[in-house]
XYZ file of C-alpha atoms in Angstrom:
539
model
C 39.612 -17.277 -0.816
C 43.267 -17.173 -1.252
C 43.808 -17.886 2.532
C 41.198 -20.660 2.386
C 42.747 -22.071 -0.798
C 45.891 -22.110 1.278
C 44.449 -23.901 3.992
C 42.326 -26.228 1.849
C 45.797 -27.487 -0.024
C 44.185 -26.549 -3.560
C 46.296 -27.688 -6.228
C 48.205 -25.070 -8.332
C 49.065 -27.001 -11.266
C 46.879 -26.557 -14.550
C 47.831 -30.026 -15.902
C 46.290 -31.977 -12.945
C 43.407 -33.071 -14.713
C 45.952 -34.928 -17.047
C 47.918 -36.280 -14.320
C 44.655 -37.981 -13.035
C 43.982 -39.561 -16.308
C 47.344 -41.027 -16.523
C 47.396 -42.725 -13.090
C 43.908 -43.355 -12.998
C 42.999 -46.955 -11.191
C 40.569 -49.588 -12.495
C 36.907 -49.375 -11.402
C 37.042 -51.447 -8.279
C 39.558 -49.076 -6.411
C 38.693 -47.775 -3.417
C 37.674 -44.256 -3.375
C 35.472 -41.630 -1.149
C 33.142 -40.803 -4.238
C 31.310 -42.259 -7.024
C 32.056 -41.213 -10.476
C 28.690 -39.284 -10.572
C 30.339 -37.003 -7.366
C 33.623 -36.806 -9.212
C 32.221 -35.238 -12.310
C 30.441 -32.752 -9.976
C 33.781 -31.993 -8.247
C 35.799 -31.613 -11.646
C 35.366 -28.228 -13.219
C 34.763 -24.752 -11.223
C 32.322 -24.691 -8.181
C 30.871 -21.244 -7.738
C 30.401 -20.585 -4.275
C 27.851 -18.027 -3.852
C 26.859 -16.748 0.025
C 24.431 -14.563 1.217
C 25.077 -12.070 4.372
C 23.027 -12.649 7.387
C 19.800 -11.064 7.213
C 17.289 -10.089 4.353
C 19.236 -8.802 2.167
C 20.284 -10.315 -1.038
C 23.060 -13.204 -1.941
C 26.740 -11.526 -2.623
C 29.369 -13.430 -4.585
C 32.482 -14.585 -2.271
C 34.440 -15.715 -5.414
C 35.248 -18.646 -7.548
C 37.224 -21.873 -6.887
C 38.667 -24.162 -9.546
C 38.634 -27.485 -8.080
C 40.396 -30.268 -10.332
C 40.892 -33.813 -9.814
C 43.993 -33.500 -8.194
C 43.038 -30.535 -5.802
C 40.016 -33.060 -4.983
C 42.456 -35.547 -3.945
C 44.159 -32.995 -1.529
C 40.480 -32.063 -0.164
C 39.396 -35.633 0.405
C 42.603 -36.736 1.602
C 43.752 -39.376 -0.595
C 46.691 -39.972 -3.141
C 46.869 -40.688 -6.720
C 46.921 -44.597 -5.664
C 43.439 -44.064 -3.908
C 44.767 -45.027 -0.392
C 43.995 -42.115 2.131
C 46.615 -40.090 3.806
C 46.741 -39.641 7.375
C 49.869 -37.058 8.028
C 50.317 -36.583 11.664
C 49.600 -33.027 10.967
C 46.713 -31.918 9.174
C 47.023 -30.700 5.758
C 43.854 -29.799 4.551
C 40.126 -29.104 5.683
C 39.034 -32.680 5.297
C 41.682 -34.037 7.430
C 40.613 -31.957 10.599
C 38.410 -33.473 13.226
C 34.494 -34.094 12.284
C 34.026 -31.679 15.491
C 36.150 -29.038 14.429
C 34.340 -28.717 11.016
C 31.212 -28.355 12.142
C 32.486 -25.324 14.126
C 34.353 -24.297 10.728
C 31.078 -24.561 8.838
C 28.624 -23.082 11.182
C 30.695 -19.737 10.826
C 29.783 -19.480 6.973
C 26.282 -18.122 5.820
C 23.869 -20.584 5.152
C 23.557 -19.716 1.606
C 27.189 -20.982 0.872
C 26.662 -24.446 2.636
C 24.735 -26.294 -0.143
C 27.404 -25.432 -2.502
C 30.162 -26.779 0.136
C 28.299 -29.914 0.242
C 29.209 -30.439 -3.390
C 32.814 -30.884 -2.443
C 33.255 -34.425 -1.008
C 31.051 -36.836 0.990
C 32.603 -36.163 4.061
C 31.711 -32.635 3.777
C 27.799 -33.493 3.129
C 27.720 -35.942 5.763
C 29.137 -32.885 8.170
C 26.804 -30.565 6.600
C 23.423 -32.435 8.036
C 24.593 -31.677 11.417
C 21.586 -30.010 13.328
C 24.037 -27.883 15.307
C 24.960 -25.828 12.201
C 21.716 -25.081 10.834
C 20.467 -24.017 14.164
C 23.285 -21.815 14.701
C 22.516 -19.974 11.058
C 18.976 -19.726 12.082
C 19.705 -18.092 15.157
C 22.623 -15.934 13.886
C 20.833 -14.628 10.380
C 17.185 -14.354 11.973
C 17.366 -14.156 15.586
C 15.897 -17.657 16.448
C 16.987 -18.893 19.800
C 15.251 -21.331 22.168
C 13.243 -23.266 19.618
C 14.665 -26.988 19.556
C 11.471 -28.325 21.361
C 9.069 -26.651 19.188
C 10.688 -27.767 16.090
C 10.963 -31.124 17.679
C 7.113 -31.289 18.176
C 6.066 -30.524 14.581
C 8.989 -32.500 12.952
C 10.905 -30.012 11.508
C 14.559 -29.581 11.652
C 16.742 -26.510 11.605
C 17.992 -27.091 8.138
C 14.462 -27.678 6.770
C 13.194 -24.139 8.425
C 16.247 -22.525 7.133
C 15.918 -23.864 3.419
C 12.419 -23.613 3.233
C 10.875 -20.961 5.057
C 13.638 -18.260 6.637
C 15.936 -18.042 3.227
C 13.131 -18.162 0.385
C 11.072 -15.504 2.096
C 13.878 -13.322 4.029
C 13.361 -10.747 1.252
C 10.151 -9.830 2.807
C 11.735 -9.341 6.254
C 11.488 -5.616 7.690
C 9.210 -2.398 7.215
C 7.166 -2.014 4.560
C 4.086 0.640 3.593
C 0.985 -0.749 1.892
C -0.557 1.171 -0.793
C -3.956 2.039 0.728
C -4.144 5.186 -1.307
C -3.867 8.477 0.793
C -4.088 6.431 4.394
C -0.858 4.383 4.040
C 0.257 2.137 6.854
C 3.169 0.629 8.475
C 3.900 -3.236 7.880
C 6.782 -4.805 10.029
C 7.770 -8.600 8.964
C 9.410 -10.599 11.287
C 10.503 -13.869 12.494
C 8.756 -14.974 15.448
C 8.872 -18.627 16.815
C 8.519 -20.927 13.942
C 6.585 -18.370 11.800
C 7.129 -15.357 9.860
C 4.346 -12.485 10.648
C 3.824 -9.462 9.214
C 2.141 -7.003 11.650
C 0.259 -3.879 10.658
C 1.564 -1.511 13.248
C -1.550 1.050 14.427
C -1.234 4.086 16.227
C -2.830 4.199 19.771
C -6.466 5.360 20.035
C -6.730 9.104 19.393
C -5.542 11.122 21.496
C -3.681 9.154 23.576
C -0.299 9.715 21.637
C 2.280 8.239 24.362
C 0.409 5.058 24.678
C 2.362 1.984 22.876
C 1.576 0.962 19.409
C -1.300 -1.409 18.653
C -0.257 -4.436 16.480
C -2.854 -6.695 14.254
C -1.060 -9.773 11.950
C -2.372 -9.606 8.284
C -0.462 -12.831 7.288
C 2.023 -15.934 8.408
C 3.983 -18.048 6.826
C 5.256 -21.382 8.334
C 6.048 -25.266 7.591
C 3.686 -28.189 7.824
C 5.661 -31.217 8.785
C 8.685 -30.012 6.972
C 6.619 -29.768 3.833
C 6.314 -26.429 1.581
C 6.239 -23.311 3.365
C 2.231 -22.317 3.679
C 1.135 -18.776 3.546
C -1.974 -17.953 5.441
C -4.267 -14.720 5.638
C -4.952 -13.580 9.485
C -7.567 -10.887 8.059
C -11.015 -10.951 9.869
C -12.224 -12.825 12.670
C -12.548 -16.316 11.351
C -9.168 -17.315 11.875
C -5.875 -18.192 9.494
C -7.030 -19.136 6.026
C -5.409 -19.492 2.756
C -3.302 -16.958 1.082
C -0.501 -16.282 -0.943
C 2.570 -14.071 -1.375
C 4.004 -12.626 -4.685
C 7.192 -10.728 -5.077
C 6.501 -8.153 -7.846
C 9.897 -6.980 -7.962
C 13.156 -5.729 -5.622
C 12.117 -4.386 -2.623
C 8.200 -4.763 -3.418
C 5.632 -7.542 -2.987
C 1.749 -8.401 -2.976
C -0.361 -10.535 -0.673
C -3.389 -11.981 -1.987
C -6.321 -13.858 0.012
C -8.080 -16.968 -1.638
C -10.641 -16.902 0.709
C -11.981 -13.531 1.311
C -15.337 -14.824 2.781
C -13.497 -15.194 5.987
C -13.462 -11.510 6.121
C -17.310 -11.265 5.971
C -19.319 -11.223 9.452
C -22.902 -12.508 10.044
C -24.423 -8.775 10.493
C -23.247 -7.563 7.229
C -21.585 -4.509 6.555
C -22.984 -2.765 9.722
C -21.444 -5.343 12.291
C -18.121 -4.884 10.511
C -18.214 -1.435 10.636
C -19.001 -1.426 13.954
C -16.365 -3.792 14.919
C -13.604 -1.984 12.766
C -14.587 1.360 14.631
C -13.854 -0.062 18.168
C -10.505 -1.377 16.714
C -9.471 1.482 14.897
C -10.966 4.445 17.251
C -11.689 2.781 20.626
C -15.203 4.095 20.599
C -18.684 3.714 18.927
C -20.031 6.047 16.133
C -22.795 7.360 18.722
C -19.908 8.758 20.971
C -18.353 10.729 18.403
C -20.594 13.861 17.867
C -18.387 15.804 15.679
C -20.193 15.332 11.759
C -17.093 16.216 9.962
C -15.245 13.536 11.902
C -17.928 11.033 11.504
C -17.955 11.499 8.051
C -13.920 11.074 7.852
C -14.322 7.760 9.612
C -16.882 6.665 7.402
C -14.876 7.411 4.376
C -11.639 5.369 5.519
C -13.752 2.478 6.502
C -15.523 2.235 2.762
C -12.149 2.878 1.305
C -9.544 0.467 3.233
C -12.197 -2.340 3.746
C -12.379 -2.882 -0.378
C -9.171 -4.044 -0.431
C -9.675 -7.131 1.464
C -6.016 -7.650 2.625
C -4.948 -8.064 -1.027
C -2.250 -5.038 -0.971
C 0.973 -4.379 -2.739
C 3.753 -3.222 -0.023
C 7.095 -1.015 -0.779
C 10.304 -1.287 1.429
C 11.106 1.392 3.788
C 13.837 2.305 5.880
C 14.632 3.991 9.343
C 16.510 7.099 9.096
C 20.367 6.861 9.438
C 21.551 8.570 12.551
C 24.461 11.332 12.201
C 26.738 12.574 15.327
C 25.398 15.953 14.311
C 21.522 15.279 14.498
C 19.886 17.192 17.240
C 18.176 13.978 18.507
C 17.803 10.280 17.559
C 15.828 10.028 14.231
C 13.004 7.653 13.955
C 9.324 7.169 13.847
C 6.646 9.219 15.815
C 3.092 9.198 16.543
C 1.481 12.450 16.012
C -1.900 14.174 16.667
C -3.933 15.214 13.535
C -6.974 17.066 14.747
C -10.134 15.214 13.289
C -7.915 12.207 11.120
C -6.789 11.041 14.883
C -2.954 9.968 15.229
C -0.519 9.392 12.178
C 2.618 7.746 12.060
C 5.477 10.369 11.270
C 9.267 9.518 10.505
C 11.762 12.162 11.753
C 15.265 12.434 9.547
C 17.783 14.930 9.598
C 19.323 16.465 6.433
C 22.229 19.132 7.176
C 20.612 21.806 8.869
C 16.710 20.592 8.300
C 14.707 18.179 10.268
C 12.026 17.124 8.161
C 8.823 14.683 8.829
C 7.410 12.476 6.330
C 3.914 10.992 6.998
C 3.646 6.820 6.890
C -0.020 7.292 7.488
C -1.870 10.093 5.957
C -5.474 11.388 5.460
C -7.627 12.737 2.491
C -6.066 16.481 2.892
C -2.573 15.211 3.463
C -1.572 11.969 2.132
C 0.901 9.369 3.097
C 4.377 9.720 1.850
C 4.105 13.566 1.929
C 6.426 15.877 3.615
C 4.117 17.238 6.853
C 6.827 19.093 8.540
C 9.859 21.095 7.543
C 12.295 22.392 10.508
C 14.816 24.694 9.411
C 17.619 24.154 12.304
C 19.593 27.465 11.241
C 16.438 29.826 12.423
C 15.996 29.244 15.988
C 13.233 31.217 17.999
C 13.569 32.526 21.284
C 10.335 32.438 23.483
C 9.167 35.191 25.520
C 8.203 34.835 29.276
C 5.554 32.869 30.203
C 2.864 35.669 30.160
C 3.803 36.386 26.557
C 3.664 32.776 25.427
C 0.021 33.002 26.055
C -0.480 35.593 23.456
C -1.131 34.152 19.933
C -0.393 37.570 18.422
C 3.119 37.633 20.140
C 4.054 34.105 19.054
C 2.677 34.925 15.606
C 4.895 38.270 15.282
C 7.839 36.071 16.405
C 7.130 33.420 13.736
C 6.300 35.464 11.019
C 9.439 37.692 11.182
C 11.506 34.701 10.587
C 9.185 33.401 8.097
C 9.359 36.901 6.207
C 13.393 36.955 6.047
C 13.478 33.449 4.854
C 10.984 34.249 2.211
C 13.295 37.311 0.746
C 16.139 34.922 0.725
C 17.718 36.588 3.916
C 19.875 35.212 6.765
C 17.564 35.538 9.962
C 19.056 37.735 12.403
C 20.141 36.659 15.919
C 16.731 36.329 17.792
C 16.338 38.786 20.931
C 15.479 36.488 24.157
C 13.596 37.771 26.960
C 13.983 36.210 30.398
C 11.372 35.806 33.435
C 12.875 39.022 34.848
C 12.276 40.842 31.421
C 15.957 41.243 30.644
C 16.786 40.872 27.148
C 19.945 39.349 25.521
C 20.969 39.667 22.069
C 21.658 35.802 21.577
C 20.364 32.775 23.936
C 23.251 30.124 24.403
C 23.560 28.102 22.105
C 21.340 29.717 19.065
C 22.483 29.504 15.562
C 24.968 31.609 14.667
C 25.567 32.755 10.949
C 28.764 33.451 9.156
C 30.165 33.706 5.676
C 31.128 29.933 5.431
C 27.622 28.922 6.325
C 25.078 28.185 9.154
C 25.483 26.327 12.543
C 22.820 24.594 14.029
C 22.199 25.367 17.453
C 23.555 23.195 20.416
C 20.943 22.114 23.084
C 20.967 24.339 26.121
C 21.836 22.997 29.533
C 18.742 24.154 31.129
C 14.821 23.419 30.015
C 12.979 26.654 29.601
C 9.256 27.229 30.666
C 6.559 26.471 27.686
C 2.788 26.885 27.706
C 0.188 27.020 24.528
C -1.097 30.456 23.264
C -4.769 30.802 24.199
C -7.043 29.868 21.199
C -4.578 27.226 20.135
C -6.624 24.169 19.713
C -4.807 20.652 21.034
C -5.880 17.237 21.485
C -3.917 16.712 24.194
C -4.436 19.015 27.311
C -1.579 17.222 29.292
C 1.359 18.234 27.319
C 4.909 19.027 28.344
C 5.524 22.661 30.171
C 9.406 22.612 29.717
C 11.083 22.567 26.431
C 14.662 22.536 25.209
C 14.670 24.491 21.839
C 12.222 25.940 19.551
C 12.908 26.580 15.635
C 11.435 28.040 12.554
C 9.361 25.424 10.542
C 6.510 24.823 8.163
C 3.629 22.565 7.856
C 2.021 21.283 4.893
C -1.799 21.661 4.505
C -4.694 21.176 1.775
C -7.940 20.701 0.903
C -10.128 17.507 0.637
C -8.115 15.394 -1.870
C -4.909 17.109 -1.736
C -6.149 20.196 -3.428
C -4.247 23.462 -3.048
C -1.494 22.410 -1.146
C 0.841 25.061 0.609
C 3.149 25.580 3.401
C 2.296 27.232 6.206
C 4.586 28.807 8.908
C 4.859 27.355 12.295
C 7.015 26.809 15.418
C 8.968 23.283 16.338
C 8.853 22.572 19.746
C 11.647 20.255 20.915
C 10.505 19.007 24.795
C 12.743 16.047 25.001
C 14.793 13.008 23.278
C 11.522 11.296 22.730
C 8.899 14.480 22.329
C 8.325 17.392 20.183
C 5.510 19.379 18.809
C 4.522 21.779 16.002
C 2.483 24.974 16.248
C 0.412 25.238 13.160
C -0.057 29.054 13.185
C -2.521 29.511 10.245
C -4.735 26.648 11.905
C -4.274 27.700 15.466
C -3.692 24.054 16.265
C -0.673 22.287 18.258
C 0.296 18.500 17.421
C 2.460 16.668 19.953
C 4.562 13.995 18.712
C 6.007 10.683 20.824
C 8.470 8.475 19.446
C 7.609 4.862 18.684
C 9.398 2.611 21.058
C 8.764 -0.536 19.310
C 11.790 -3.116 18.159
C 12.029 -3.044 14.306
C 14.470 -5.280 12.994
C 16.126 -5.390 9.174
C 14.883 -1.491 8.959
C 18.261 0.192 9.269
C 19.043 1.727 5.672
C 21.880 0.175 3.975
C 23.253 3.980 3.106
C 22.007 7.478 3.364
C 21.675 7.563 -0.354
C 19.257 4.599 -0.506
C 17.450 6.219 2.505
C 17.287 9.718 0.346
C 16.236 7.633 -2.763
C 13.782 5.976 -0.776
C 11.815 9.136 0.479
C 11.621 10.765 -2.741
C 10.043 7.423 -4.174
C 7.261 7.719 -0.965
C 6.752 11.061 -2.569
C 6.212 10.203 -5.805
C 3.531 7.368 -4.738
C 0.873 9.639 -3.362
C 1.733 13.003 -5.548
């Protein structure tokens, strides 16, 4: 602000207000401002500006503006006659087109207070170009002028009445739907703010793209107040409401829940939901336990009628030491179908946290905990087919970890049967700590042991590395939870798997590749705090 004050020519004398009263002209003197505007300028003008995006406002500083300073800002002397020097001495003396370029660089939240400085600034700030640029840079809106003309909405109205007031709900959120959780992404699309519920692909097609369902939208009608509409159901948009409960939390409410009902009653609603959720009919599902789980989820989730509370979540930050890029993955969970897991790295550990869950292990819980300091070398392909061989390898590491011992370097077997004391890139233990493994230069063959159940018969047949880890299992209602040993298998940068030894089951995970703006964590500390909060929501 000091540099800005020098550029604008702000006066430095504390007695400038007294000098103004001594040299005040009569009421008929020509002036750029009326008396009401003069009173609004004299005193302190606090300019608060918010950085681009959905984060809150930040204070850019405070400027003391007196009557003497006002004459410098507005380019007039004590006699009231305008100065027109050959070289501009203040902002107001710059050409209007240059002021437009300068003002367009400022955060949109600072512009309304800037309009209080003088009449010229206020007039310039009515320029559509300024607000169109703010909408584009802060909210990613581009190429929408024709649509705005059709609905009679200016960029300034769009920014002031829609984008800025609702900026705090942009980003990723987890709905409070008991053990099931979910993933909501609120984004700006065209002239709307839309809340999209992200749904995994139909089981077991884990590598298919995510599905989206709109839950609500916010838009302007003829430049008036922003309107919230519920998009749930099959009868089109209807009245809704959004309330900010507290920081990083908001709630939605549908005011016309009759729009969610179908003519055929609950049976028709269930059949429609089943086709959307699972891509099949109840007759196609022969497993009785799976039918019970599906019916239970429908009854539980449908009672909310899109009246939900959402809590903000962040994508995990990436560090140079991470084994692969952290992020969101779709994974297979047996009869529960596909679920969304967040993979993050914490020193020598990789952790998978559920964003969607089930009655056994609910959303928010730590489903996978992988020790990257404990690599496991796979035997030859014939030996990999034996569940006993794999169990023995993992159990040896598990017992050492339980005793608090550092697992000894693994013995690896090549295809020819030769042994080597340590695979290139395997973890090494020293007195100063544990170093995680580096990815090997070549892929190694991989096959699931006989007797291991897999929802996907087509899975990668080569892998980069394997590590010891534990998975969380529990009874219905999250009873008797325990961590059971297993094998984490890294296939490539976008896929990994986990073999649950006790369950004799295999889960395949594939990266979620959708663009998720406004979702990056402000800091590692904020992300860690969010993870702790997620577990408390469902514990």
